[in-house]
Short mmCIF file of C-alpha atoms in Angstrom, two decimals:
data_model
loop_
_atom_site.label_atom_id
_atom_site.label_comp_id
_atom_site.label_asym_id
_atom_site.label_seq_id
_atom_site.Cartn_x
_atom_site.Cartn_y
_atom_site.Cartn_z
CA UNK A 1 75.90 99.53 113.37
CA UNK A 2 74.95 101.43 115.92
CA UNK A 3 75.26 104.86 118.04
CA UNK A 4 78.12 104.74 120.39
CA UNK A 5 77.23 104.86 124.71
CA UNK A 6 76.59 108.35 123.75
CA UNK A 7 74.26 108.05 121.33
CA UNK A 8 76.23 110.59 119.57
CA UNK A 9 78.11 108.74 116.55
CA UNK A 10 78.38 105.35 114.64
CA UNK A 11 80.21 102.69 115.24
CA UNK A 12 81.61 99.64 113.40
CA UNK A 13 83.19 96.33 113.47
CA UNK A 14 85.97 96.20 110.95
CA UNK A 15 88.09 92.78 110.56
CA UNK A 16 90.99 93.09 108.03
CA UNK A 17 91.06 88.86 106.92
CA UNK A 18 93.10 87.72 103.86
CA UNK A 19 93.92 84.33 103.05
CA UNK A 20 97.60 83.91 103.29
CA UNK A 21 100.04 81.49 102.15
CA UNK A 22 103.82 80.89 102.30
CA UNK A 23 106.58 79.27 100.36
CA UNK A 24 109.57 79.35 102.81
CA UNK A 25 112.13 78.27 99.90
CA UNK A 26 114.43 75.55 100.18
CA UNK A 27 116.42 75.73 103.39
CA UNK A 28 113.74 77.09 105.49
CA UNK A 29 111.40 74.54 103.43
CA UNK A 30 114.12 71.93 104.85
CA UNK A 31 113.89 73.19 108.87
CA UNK A 32 110.07 73.13 109.16
CA UNK A 33 109.69 70.05 107.23
CA UNK A 34 112.23 68.28 109.73
CA UNK A 35 110.64 69.47 112.41
CA UNK A 36 107.34 68.40 111.32
CA UNK A 37 108.01 64.67 110.36
CA UNK A 38 110.87 63.78 112.41
CA UNK A 39 111.23 66.47 115.20
CA UNK A 40 114.61 67.21 114.31
CA UNK A 41 116.45 70.74 113.90
CA UNK A 42 118.53 71.90 111.57
CA UNK A 43 121.05 74.51 111.07
CA UNK A 44 123.29 75.66 108.96
CA UNK A 45 127.27 76.33 107.75
CA UNK A 46 128.63 79.42 106.28
CA UNK A 47 131.45 79.80 105.04
CA UNK A 48 133.22 81.14 108.60
CA UNK A 49 132.21 77.84 109.89
CA UNK A 50 129.27 78.98 112.73
CA UNK A 51 126.18 77.39 112.86
CA UNK A 52 122.96 79.24 112.25
CA UNK A 53 119.51 78.37 113.54
CA UNK A 54 117.56 79.49 112.26
CA UNK A 55 119.09 78.76 109.35
CA UNK A 56 119.52 80.51 106.45
CA UNK A 57 120.05 81.22 103.01
CA UNK A 58 122.62 83.93 102.41
CA UNK A 59 126.06 83.85 103.93
CA UNK A 60 126.51 86.32 105.70
CA UNK A 61 129.64 86.74 105.50
CA UNK A 62 130.21 86.29 101.91
CA UNK A 63 126.96 86.72 100.48
CA UNK A 64 126.73 84.22 97.99
CA UNK A 65 123.79 81.69 97.82
CA UNK A 66 124.08 78.62 100.64
CA UNK A 67 122.80 75.18 100.06
CA UNK A 68 120.83 72.47 101.27
CA UNK A 69 123.91 70.48 101.56
CA UNK A 70 125.27 72.91 104.13
CA UNK A 71 122.35 72.05 106.28
CA UNK A 72 123.17 69.88 109.62
CA UNK A 73 121.92 68.18 113.00
CA UNK A 74 121.30 70.60 115.58
CA UNK A 75 119.67 69.79 119.38
CA UNK A 76 117.27 69.03 120.09
CA UNK A 77 118.46 70.40 123.60
CA UNK A 78 120.16 73.95 123.94
CA UNK A 79 120.46 76.78 126.04
CA UNK A 80 118.77 79.99 126.86
CA UNK A 81 120.96 82.56 126.36
CA UNK A 82 118.30 85.37 127.08
CA UNK A 83 115.14 85.43 128.57
CA UNK A 84 112.08 88.01 129.65
CA UNK A 85 108.95 86.84 131.48
CA UNK A 86 105.45 87.31 130.64
CA UNK A 87 103.43 87.13 132.98
CA UNK A 88 100.04 87.88 131.21
CA UNK A 89 99.90 85.72 128.21
CA UNK A 90 97.93 86.89 125.53
CA UNK A 91 95.12 85.25 123.75
CA UNK A 92 97.12 83.09 120.48
CA UNK A 93 100.86 82.98 122.73
CA UNK A 94 102.30 79.60 122.29
CA UNK A 95 101.63 78.89 126.48
CA UNK A 96 98.70 79.79 128.35
CA UNK A 97 99.95 80.58 131.79
CA UNK A 98 102.98 82.89 132.63
CA UNK A 99 105.88 81.78 130.18
CA UNK A 100 109.36 83.11 129.48
CA UNK A 101 110.21 84.32 125.69
CA UNK A 102 113.45 83.16 125.48
CA UNK A 103 116.73 83.01 122.84
CA UNK A 104 117.85 79.48 122.80
CA UNK A 105 121.22 78.13 121.37
CA UNK A 106 120.50 74.90 120.71
CA UNK A 107 123.51 72.21 121.06
CA UNK A 108 125.81 72.96 118.19
CA UNK A 109 125.14 75.93 116.83
CA UNK A 110 126.23 79.28 117.13
CA UNK A 111 122.89 81.51 116.61
CA UNK A 112 119.52 81.92 118.91
CA UNK A 113 115.89 80.81 117.96
CA UNK A 114 113.27 82.92 119.68
CA UNK A 115 110.76 80.51 120.98
CA UNK A 116 108.63 79.97 124.53
CA UNK A 117 109.76 78.52 127.83
CA UNK A 118 106.83 77.02 130.05
CA UNK A 119 109.49 76.85 133.30
CA UNK A 120 105.81 77.74 135.69
CA UNK A 121 108.05 79.28 137.58
CA UNK A 122 109.82 82.72 136.79
CA UNK A 123 112.09 81.85 139.34
CA UNK A 124 112.77 78.77 137.64
CA UNK A 125 114.14 80.61 134.73
CA UNK A 126 118.14 81.74 134.28
CA UNK A 127 120.38 82.80 131.56
CA UNK A 128 122.43 79.03 130.69
CA UNK A 129 119.73 77.08 131.98
CA UNK A 130 119.19 74.15 129.88
CA UNK A 131 116.10 73.28 127.63
CA UNK A 132 114.64 70.19 125.26
CA UNK A 133 111.79 70.93 123.13
CA UNK A 134 107.95 69.82 123.33
CA UNK A 135 106.61 69.67 120.19
CA UNK A 136 103.00 69.96 119.00
CA UNK A 137 100.81 66.72 119.37
CA UNK A 138 99.35 68.27 115.13
CA UNK A 139 102.26 69.02 113.27
CA UNK A 140 101.74 71.05 110.27
CA UNK A 141 104.89 72.75 109.24
CA UNK A 142 105.28 75.64 110.94
CA UNK A 143 106.89 77.47 113.54
CA UNK A 144 104.31 76.29 116.59
CA UNK A 145 105.07 72.48 115.56
CA UNK A 146 107.82 73.45 118.56
CA UNK A 147 104.67 74.08 121.18
CA UNK A 148 107.13 75.70 123.24
CA UNK A 149 110.33 74.58 125.22
CA UNK A 150 111.02 73.32 128.91
CA UNK A 151 113.65 72.73 131.59
CA UNK A 152 115.63 69.27 131.18
CA UNK A 153 115.34 68.31 134.32
CA UNK B 1 121.56 116.74 88.05
CA UNK B 2 124.98 117.16 86.57
CA UNK B 3 125.93 112.90 86.63
CA UNK B 4 124.74 111.11 83.80
CA UNK B 5 123.02 107.62 84.92
CA UNK B 6 123.60 104.73 83.13
CA UNK B 7 121.33 101.35 83.40
CA UNK B 8 124.73 98.22 83.19
CA UNK B 9 122.79 95.48 84.21
CA UNK B 10 119.50 93.57 84.52
CA UNK B 11 117.55 90.93 85.52
CA UNK B 12 114.21 89.36 86.31
CA UNK B 13 112.37 86.38 86.97
CA UNK B 14 110.28 83.80 84.96
CA UNK B 15 107.20 85.30 85.70
CA UNK B 16 104.29 82.94 86.74
CA UNK B 17 101.36 82.36 89.08
CA UNK B 18 103.00 80.35 91.70
CA UNK B 19 106.85 80.18 92.66
CA UNK B 20 106.50 77.91 95.23
CA UNK B 21 110.24 76.98 95.41
CA UNK B 22 111.39 80.18 96.97
CA UNK B 23 110.55 82.58 99.58
CA UNK B 24 110.38 86.43 99.17
CA UNK B 25 113.98 86.39 99.15
CA UNK B 26 114.81 84.41 97.28
CA UNK B 27 112.71 85.43 94.58
CA UNK B 28 114.51 88.79 95.27
CA UNK B 29 117.84 87.54 94.68
CA UNK B 30 117.20 85.50 91.77
CA UNK B 31 116.39 88.93 89.98
CA UNK B 32 119.19 91.14 91.71
CA UNK B 33 121.89 87.94 90.91
CA UNK B 34 121.20 87.94 87.08
CA UNK B 35 121.36 91.77 86.91
CA UNK B 36 124.72 91.83 89.02
CA UNK B 37 126.07 89.21 86.73
CA UNK B 38 124.74 91.40 83.67
CA UNK B 39 126.69 94.30 85.11
CA UNK B 40 129.76 92.12 86.21
CA UNK B 41 129.21 93.35 90.07
CA UNK B 42 129.49 91.19 92.69
CA UNK B 43 127.26 91.76 96.36
CA UNK B 44 129.35 93.56 97.74
CA UNK B 45 130.21 96.11 94.93
CA UNK B 46 126.86 97.69 95.16
CA UNK B 47 126.56 100.83 96.95
CA UNK B 48 123.13 101.37 97.93
CA UNK B 49 119.45 99.75 97.58
CA UNK B 50 116.27 100.52 96.16
CA UNK B 51 113.16 98.23 96.42
CA UNK B 52 109.63 98.99 96.16
CA UNK B 53 106.77 96.32 96.49
CA UNK B 54 102.93 97.31 96.05
CA UNK B 55 101.20 97.63 99.56
CA UNK B 56 102.89 95.09 102.18
CA UNK B 57 98.89 94.08 102.81
CA UNK B 58 98.90 92.11 99.73
CA UNK B 59 100.96 89.38 101.13
CA UNK B 60 101.34 90.53 104.52
CA UNK B 61 104.70 90.94 105.87
CA UNK B 62 104.68 94.31 106.83
CA UNK B 63 108.16 96.21 105.59
CA UNK B 64 109.89 92.71 104.47
CA UNK B 65 112.55 95.16 103.28
CA UNK B 66 113.93 95.08 107.21
CA UNK B 67 114.07 91.08 107.42
CA UNK B 68 115.57 90.59 103.85
CA UNK B 69 118.38 93.59 104.25
CA UNK B 70 120.70 91.18 105.19
CA UNK B 71 120.36 88.68 102.28
CA UNK B 72 121.01 91.69 100.34
CA UNK B 73 123.86 92.73 101.35
CA UNK B 74 122.53 95.64 103.00
CA UNK B 75 124.29 95.59 106.71
CA UNK B 76 125.55 98.85 106.79
CA UNK B 77 125.06 100.16 103.53
CA UNK B 78 121.80 102.51 102.69
CA UNK B 79 118.62 100.72 101.95
CA UNK B 80 115.59 103.01 100.68
CA UNK B 81 112.22 101.47 100.29
CA UNK B 82 109.48 103.16 98.01
CA UNK B 83 105.87 102.83 98.12
CA UNK B 84 103.72 104.09 95.48
CA UNK B 85 101.27 101.42 94.75
CA UNK B 86 100.97 100.02 91.00
CA UNK B 87 103.86 102.79 90.28
CA UNK B 88 106.17 101.38 92.66
CA UNK B 89 108.60 99.79 90.52
CA UNK B 90 108.95 102.76 87.81
CA UNK B 91 108.93 105.02 91.06
CA UNK B 92 112.10 102.93 92.28
CA UNK B 93 114.25 103.19 89.45
CA UNK B 94 113.55 106.40 89.53
CA UNK B 95 114.78 107.22 92.85
CA UNK B 96 117.87 104.49 92.22
CA UNK B 97 118.61 106.95 89.61
CA UNK B 98 118.43 110.26 91.09
CA UNK B 99 120.69 108.47 93.63
CA UNK B 100 123.31 108.29 90.85
CA UNK B 101 122.81 111.47 88.89
CA UNK B 102 123.03 113.34 92.28
CA UNK B 103 126.05 111.89 93.00
CA UNK B 104 125.73 109.92 96.31
CA UNK B 105 126.10 106.70 94.82
CA UNK B 106 128.28 105.39 91.89
CA UNK B 107 126.91 101.66 91.86
CA UNK B 108 123.07 101.06 92.74
CA UNK B 109 121.09 98.25 93.05
CA UNK B 110 116.86 98.29 92.26
CA UNK B 111 114.78 96.13 92.21
CA UNK B 112 110.85 95.72 92.47
CA UNK B 113 108.98 92.67 93.18
CA UNK B 114 105.72 90.85 94.38
CA UNK B 115 104.50 87.23 95.19
CA UNK B 116 100.76 87.17 94.69
CA UNK B 117 100.56 83.90 94.91
CA UNK B 118 101.20 84.13 98.68
CA UNK B 119 97.26 86.44 99.07
CA UNK B 120 95.06 87.42 96.63
CA UNK B 121 95.07 90.74 95.31
CA UNK B 122 91.55 91.42 94.85
CA UNK B 123 90.54 90.67 98.48
CA UNK B 124 93.02 92.86 99.57
CA UNK B 125 92.36 96.05 97.23
CA UNK B 126 88.57 95.53 98.50
CA UNK B 127 88.09 95.81 102.58
CA UNK B 128 84.92 96.53 103.50
CA UNK B 129 85.19 99.16 105.66
CA UNK B 130 82.02 100.02 108.19
CA UNK B 131 79.70 102.31 106.22
CA UNK B 132 80.66 101.91 103.19
CA UNK B 133 79.05 100.06 100.42
CA UNK B 134 81.13 96.82 99.63
CA UNK B 135 83.05 96.77 96.23
CA UNK B 136 83.88 93.24 96.11
CA UNK B 137 85.76 94.11 92.24
CA UNK B 138 89.50 94.40 93.18
CA UNK B 139 91.67 96.38 90.19
CA UNK B 140 89.04 95.64 87.53
CA UNK B 141 85.93 97.01 88.55
CA UNK B 142 87.17 99.70 89.74
CA UNK B 143 88.72 100.84 86.47
CA UNK B 144 86.00 99.52 83.95
CA UNK B 145 84.19 102.84 85.14
CA UNK B 146 86.75 105.30 83.59
CA UNK B 147 86.97 102.79 80.57
CA UNK B 148 82.88 103.28 80.22
CA UNK B 149 83.08 106.77 80.01
CA UNK B 150 86.55 106.82 77.79
CA UNK B 151 84.64 104.66 75.26
CA UNK B 152 81.59 107.22 75.74
CA UNK B 153 83.97 110.69 74.94
CA UNK B 154 85.77 108.85 72.19
CA UNK B 155 82.96 106.60 70.69
CA UNK B 156 85.65 104.26 70.70
CA UNK B 157 84.47 100.45 69.15
CA UNK B 158 84.45 97.64 71.39
CA UNK B 159 86.73 95.61 69.60
CA UNK B 160 89.84 97.28 70.38
CA UNK B 161 90.66 96.87 74.11
CA UNK B 162 89.91 92.92 72.20
CA UNK B 163 92.54 93.88 69.69
CA UNK B 164 94.93 95.16 72.54
CA UNK B 165 94.88 92.37 74.39
CA UNK B 166 95.38 90.07 71.29
CA UNK B 167 98.44 92.61 70.46
CA UNK B 168 100.19 91.93 74.05
CA UNK B 169 99.43 88.03 74.28
CA UNK B 170 101.17 87.94 70.57
CA UNK B 171 104.31 89.94 71.70
CA UNK B 172 104.13 87.96 75.02
CA UNK B 173 105.10 84.91 72.56
CA UNK B 174 108.75 86.58 71.68
CA UNK B 175 109.05 87.12 75.91
CA UNK B 176 110.74 84.24 77.26
CA UNK B 177 109.62 85.81 80.91
CA UNK B 178 106.40 86.44 80.11
CA UNK B 179 103.51 84.54 82.38
CA UNK B 180 100.62 84.13 79.73
CA UNK B 181 101.87 82.39 77.18
CA UNK B 182 99.08 81.80 74.44
CA UNK B 183 100.46 80.54 71.31
CA UNK B 184 97.10 80.66 69.37
CA UNK B 185 95.75 84.06 70.87
CA UNK B 186 93.00 85.40 68.60
CA UNK B 187 90.57 87.49 68.96
CA UNK B 188 88.15 85.48 68.71
CA UNK B 189 89.14 83.89 71.61
CA UNK B 190 90.00 86.71 73.60
CA UNK B 191 86.55 88.02 72.70
CA UNK B 192 84.25 85.12 74.10
CA UNK B 193 85.91 85.28 77.50
CA UNK B 194 83.20 86.29 79.92
CA UNK B 195 82.59 89.74 80.59
CA UNK B 196 84.50 90.36 84.17
CA UNK B 197 83.50 94.36 84.23
CA UNK B 198 82.05 96.07 81.06
CA UNK B 199 83.80 96.35 78.80
CA UNK B 200 86.34 94.59 80.29
CA UNK B 201 86.19 91.04 79.26
CA UNK B 202 88.65 87.73 81.54
CA UNK B 203 90.72 88.02 78.60
CA UNK B 204 91.60 91.43 78.42
CA UNK B 205 93.21 91.99 82.32
CA UNK B 206 96.48 91.05 83.70
CA UNK B 207 96.79 87.99 85.35
CA UNK B 208 98.22 87.54 89.20
CA UNK B 209 102.30 87.36 88.95
CA UNK B 210 105.07 86.06 90.78
CA UNK B 211 108.23 87.76 89.96
CA UNK B 212 110.84 90.17 90.55
CA UNK B 213 112.79 92.65 88.40
CA UNK B 214 116.51 94.29 88.91
CA UNK B 215 118.52 96.54 87.57
CA UNK B 216 122.16 98.13 88.43
CA UNK B 217 122.15 101.91 87.74
CA UNK B 218 125.88 103.32 87.57
CA UNK B 219 127.51 106.23 87.36
CA UNK B 220 129.25 107.25 83.85
CA UNK B 221 132.90 105.73 85.63
CA UNK B 222 131.56 102.49 85.73
CA UNK B 223 128.68 102.45 82.88
CA UNK B 224 130.77 99.78 80.53
CA UNK B 225 131.56 97.88 83.49
CA UNK B 226 129.33 95.27 82.30
CA UNK B 227 131.00 95.24 78.97
CA UNK B 228 127.32 95.15 77.16
CA UNK B 229 126.73 98.83 75.99
CA UNK B 230 124.99 100.83 78.44
CA UNK B 231 121.28 102.02 78.63
CA UNK B 232 121.80 105.95 79.49
CA UNK B 233 118.43 108.26 81.82
CA UNK B 234 117.76 110.72 79.26
CA UNK B 235 115.24 112.23 81.57
CA UNK B 236 112.67 110.41 84.66
CA UNK B 237 109.71 112.36 85.85
CA UNK B 238 107.09 111.35 88.74
CA UNK B 239 103.44 113.16 89.59
CA UNK B 240 100.29 112.43 92.19
CA UNK B 241 97.41 113.15 92.49
CA UNK B 242 94.98 112.69 95.18
CA UNK B 243 92.26 109.59 94.65
CA UNK B 244 89.49 111.95 94.49
CA UNK B 245 89.59 115.72 94.35
CA UNK B 246 87.04 118.31 92.59
CA UNK B 247 87.09 118.31 88.85
CA UNK B 248 89.20 114.97 89.19
CA UNK B 249 89.66 113.69 85.25
CA UNK B 250 90.18 110.01 85.47
CA UNK B 251 89.86 109.19 81.87
CA UNK B 252 93.00 111.47 81.76
CA UNK B 253 94.46 112.29 85.20
CA UNK B 254 96.56 115.95 84.87
CA UNK B 255 99.20 114.52 86.73
CA UNK B 256 99.78 112.05 84.05
CA UNK B 257 99.24 114.50 81.38
CA UNK B 258 101.43 116.77 83.53
CA UNK B 259 104.49 114.06 83.92
CA UNK B 260 104.61 113.47 80.33
CA UNK B 261 104.83 117.07 79.18
CA UNK B 262 107.59 117.70 82.40
CA UNK B 263 109.81 114.27 80.96
CA UNK B 264 109.38 115.35 77.24
CA UNK B 265 110.91 118.68 77.84
CA UNK B 266 114.27 117.65 79.41
CA UNK B 267 114.22 115.27 77.10
CA UNK B 268 113.82 117.75 74.41
CA UNK B 269 110.57 115.14 73.23
CA UNK B 270 108.00 117.15 70.38
CA UNK B 271 106.65 114.41 69.34
CA UNK B 272 106.34 111.07 71.11
CA UNK B 273 104.74 109.07 68.59
CA UNK B 274 108.00 109.97 65.85
CA UNK B 275 110.97 110.49 68.69
CA UNK B 276 110.41 106.93 70.43
CA UNK B 277 111.44 103.93 68.73
CA UNK B 278 108.95 102.14 70.98
CA UNK B 279 107.34 102.25 74.44
CA UNK B 280 106.58 100.31 77.56
CA UNK B 281 103.24 101.60 79.32
CA UNK B 282 101.53 100.54 82.11
CA UNK B 283 98.42 98.34 80.60
CA UNK B 284 97.20 96.27 83.24
CA UNK B 285 94.07 96.04 80.96
CA UNK B 286 93.52 96.70 77.65
CA UNK B 287 91.58 99.68 77.32
CA UNK B 288 94.31 101.74 79.47
CA UNK B 289 96.50 101.47 75.55
CA UNK B 290 94.04 103.75 73.83
CA UNK B 291 93.60 106.16 77.09
CA UNK B 292 96.88 106.81 78.01
CA UNK B 293 98.16 107.12 74.56
CA UNK B 294 96.06 110.26 75.13
CA UNK B 295 97.39 111.38 78.10
CA UNK B 296 101.15 110.40 76.86
CA UNK B 297 100.71 112.58 73.83
CA UNK B 298 100.41 109.76 71.74
CA UNK B 299 97.42 110.55 69.97
CA UNK B 300 95.27 113.52 70.14
CA UNK B 301 91.72 113.72 73.12
CA UNK B 302 89.77 111.24 71.29
CA UNK B 303 91.66 109.63 68.90
CA UNK B 304 93.45 107.19 71.30
CA UNK B 305 91.35 104.24 69.75
CA UNK B 306 92.41 104.74 66.88
CA UNK B 307 96.72 104.98 67.17
CA UNK B 308 95.31 100.93 69.15
CA UNK B 309 92.95 100.08 66.46
CA UNK B 310 95.42 100.99 63.32
CA UNK B 311 98.52 98.29 64.39
CA UNK B 312 100.41 101.10 65.30
CA UNK B 313 101.38 99.78 68.55
CA UNK B 314 101.76 96.28 66.99
CA UNK B 315 104.97 94.63 66.48
CA UNK B 316 103.48 91.81 64.23
CA UNK B 317 101.39 94.23 62.36
CA UNK B 318 105.39 96.20 62.02
CA UNK B 319 103.73 99.15 63.33
CA UNK B 320 105.34 102.85 63.78
CA UNK B 321 105.62 103.04 67.69
CA UNK B 322 105.24 99.55 69.27
CA UNK B 323 104.13 99.17 72.86
CA UNK B 324 104.92 96.87 75.23
CA UNK B 325 106.98 94.26 73.05
CA UNK B 326 107.02 92.22 75.96
CA UNK B 327 103.97 91.69 76.52
CA UNK B 328 103.45 94.25 78.82
CA UNK B 329 101.32 94.12 82.58
CA UNK B 330 98.83 92.40 80.27
CA UNK B 331 100.80 89.12 80.34
CA UNK B 332 103.07 89.53 83.94
CA UNK B 333 101.68 91.33 86.76
CA UNK B 334 104.02 91.41 89.77
CA UNK B 335 102.72 94.05 90.82
CA UNK B 336 105.68 96.03 92.13
CA UNK B 337 107.67 94.56 89.88
CA UNK B 338 105.73 95.62 86.95
CA UNK B 339 106.67 99.05 86.66
CA UNK B 340 110.48 98.00 87.11
CA UNK B 341 109.85 96.10 83.99
CA UNK B 342 108.81 98.81 81.51
CA UNK B 343 111.87 100.47 82.62
CA UNK B 344 114.15 97.55 82.66
CA UNK B 345 112.20 96.31 79.30
CA UNK B 346 113.01 100.10 77.75
CA UNK B 347 116.84 99.89 78.45
CA UNK B 348 116.76 96.36 76.99
CA UNK B 349 115.41 98.27 73.34
CA UNK B 350 118.01 100.95 73.16
CA UNK B 351 120.74 98.10 75.22
CA UNK B 352 119.63 95.42 72.13
CA UNK B 353 118.95 92.93 74.01
CA UNK B 354 115.39 92.32 73.61
CA UNK B 355 115.88 89.29 71.60
CA UNK B 356 112.87 88.09 70.37
CA UNK B 357 110.96 91.31 71.04
CA UNK B 358 113.87 93.81 69.67
CA UNK B 359 112.91 96.21 67.48
CA UNK B 360 115.30 96.47 65.43
CA UNK B 361 117.75 99.58 66.01
CA UNK B 362 115.81 101.05 69.05
CA UNK B 363 117.89 104.02 69.68
CA UNK B 364 115.08 106.06 72.31
CA UNK B 365 112.66 104.47 74.42
CA UNK B 366 110.26 105.52 77.32
CA UNK B 367 108.65 103.49 80.26
CA UNK B 368 105.92 104.26 82.10
CA UNK B 369 104.46 102.95 85.00
CA UNK B 370 101.38 103.62 86.52
CA UNK B 371 99.37 103.47 90.10
CA UNK B 372 96.95 103.85 92.45
CA UNK B 373 93.49 104.93 91.22
CA UNK B 374 95.31 105.98 87.88
CA UNK B 375 97.28 108.60 90.47
CA UNK B 376 100.41 108.08 90.05
CA UNK B 377 103.21 108.37 87.56
CA UNK B 378 106.54 107.66 87.34
CA UNK B 379 108.16 107.78 83.66
CA UNK B 380 111.83 107.56 82.13
CA UNK B 381 113.42 107.80 78.46
CA UNK B 382 116.20 105.51 78.40
CA UNK B 383 118.45 105.90 74.66
CA UNK B 384 121.43 104.08 73.39
CA UNK B 385 123.06 107.63 73.27
CA UNK B 386 124.27 109.93 76.22
CA UNK B 387 122.59 112.13 76.93
#
């Protein structure tokens, strides 16, 4: 509690913070568990034959529930289908130097995963470039178990 | 509002403290799948979805209906999100019913849910804002002074709250979907639980639940599609009032009284205790039953506690106007679903589908949901016969 710079009004700090927990469900649960335990990616095969990664729980065409039996391995390498350069990373971003947010289609998948690409320089980035994952040293079952992707070569 | 609306499908999850096996979408689909199966409809046959849950800060996922839309079959279809705090599940059902009655859609899926295990409702409701004293109390601490004032006005004896809690927990034993099942629950057990927020003991408060409840509402054209007889919507009504306003009476809020009066007028109800066969009322804390009995016209002002004390609202005591045969909010509280559950349980009764908590021959039932600081009200009347 304090006066503001002009001595006119009271200013107070307010931090909104609750202890959230997440249940991921059977399909995304397997997706995260495979990344954490084995550094492997899973996609899911739908009735149309497409493989979606990240996997979804519901078939987008039939609207029926998909099952863990429909999961199959994809990646770990993939290619960038679209990207945008972030020249000033913010606290909490996965890479703490200029990097790209990118849509990455892992090998064997028909849809793309959003993640960071640490390419060092914007000039390295291009649509269609090959990338591989770099996993976090300590993995706990979240999307940050993938530290980022980096150029394949 | 010339068209009639029928409840043709009902589905709910088993309410419990932690559904760690499913995420939000999975839990919502579980209830929806059951409602659609009851209505004998597929996801693709649904015209529109009305969806509700209590404030997004509770689980920290903002506008979850947007990321759930695809899994709920709503790509290219109307999806309507409702926000009215604890009453939201009731309001959601009413919005769905109005879409049917207005002739906009033939088959509307409505669903309410909450996953309280993903957060902490007490703290989510008690942010310590700058320059305000910390409430640190959650909903029970907020409502306790209202109950204390009710007791002062009506001179109700202390045991009435305990009696209501025992009654609803005993009702819950008849409902396999209820969260709390306390097989030996009795007066002494509730009485001896710790006093949390005077006059509320621990045993007189609702649990924190994960759960979802869905209904398929249809126009007359599809009313018999499900094969089971439909519940007909006879009247719907909503009212609200500010949290704080001059002259506001938290014990008997005007919005609640006005909501009931307007609802009863629509359906020709003159004596709710006599005219209804049963009621599902939003009793999240024991003392809400006698207080709401007065707001909703089941008892004269100051006399609500006598209704509860007499056993009139108890199935086990053979009461003439059983309240919350399902066990009510006192036995299951997935907040966003709690209002939908009241509406759905009333519909189950008039469809004759309520199983062990069925009121024999129930033909007309009242459902009520309450939200915020006793400030949002959503009510409907359903019947076995066409209105």
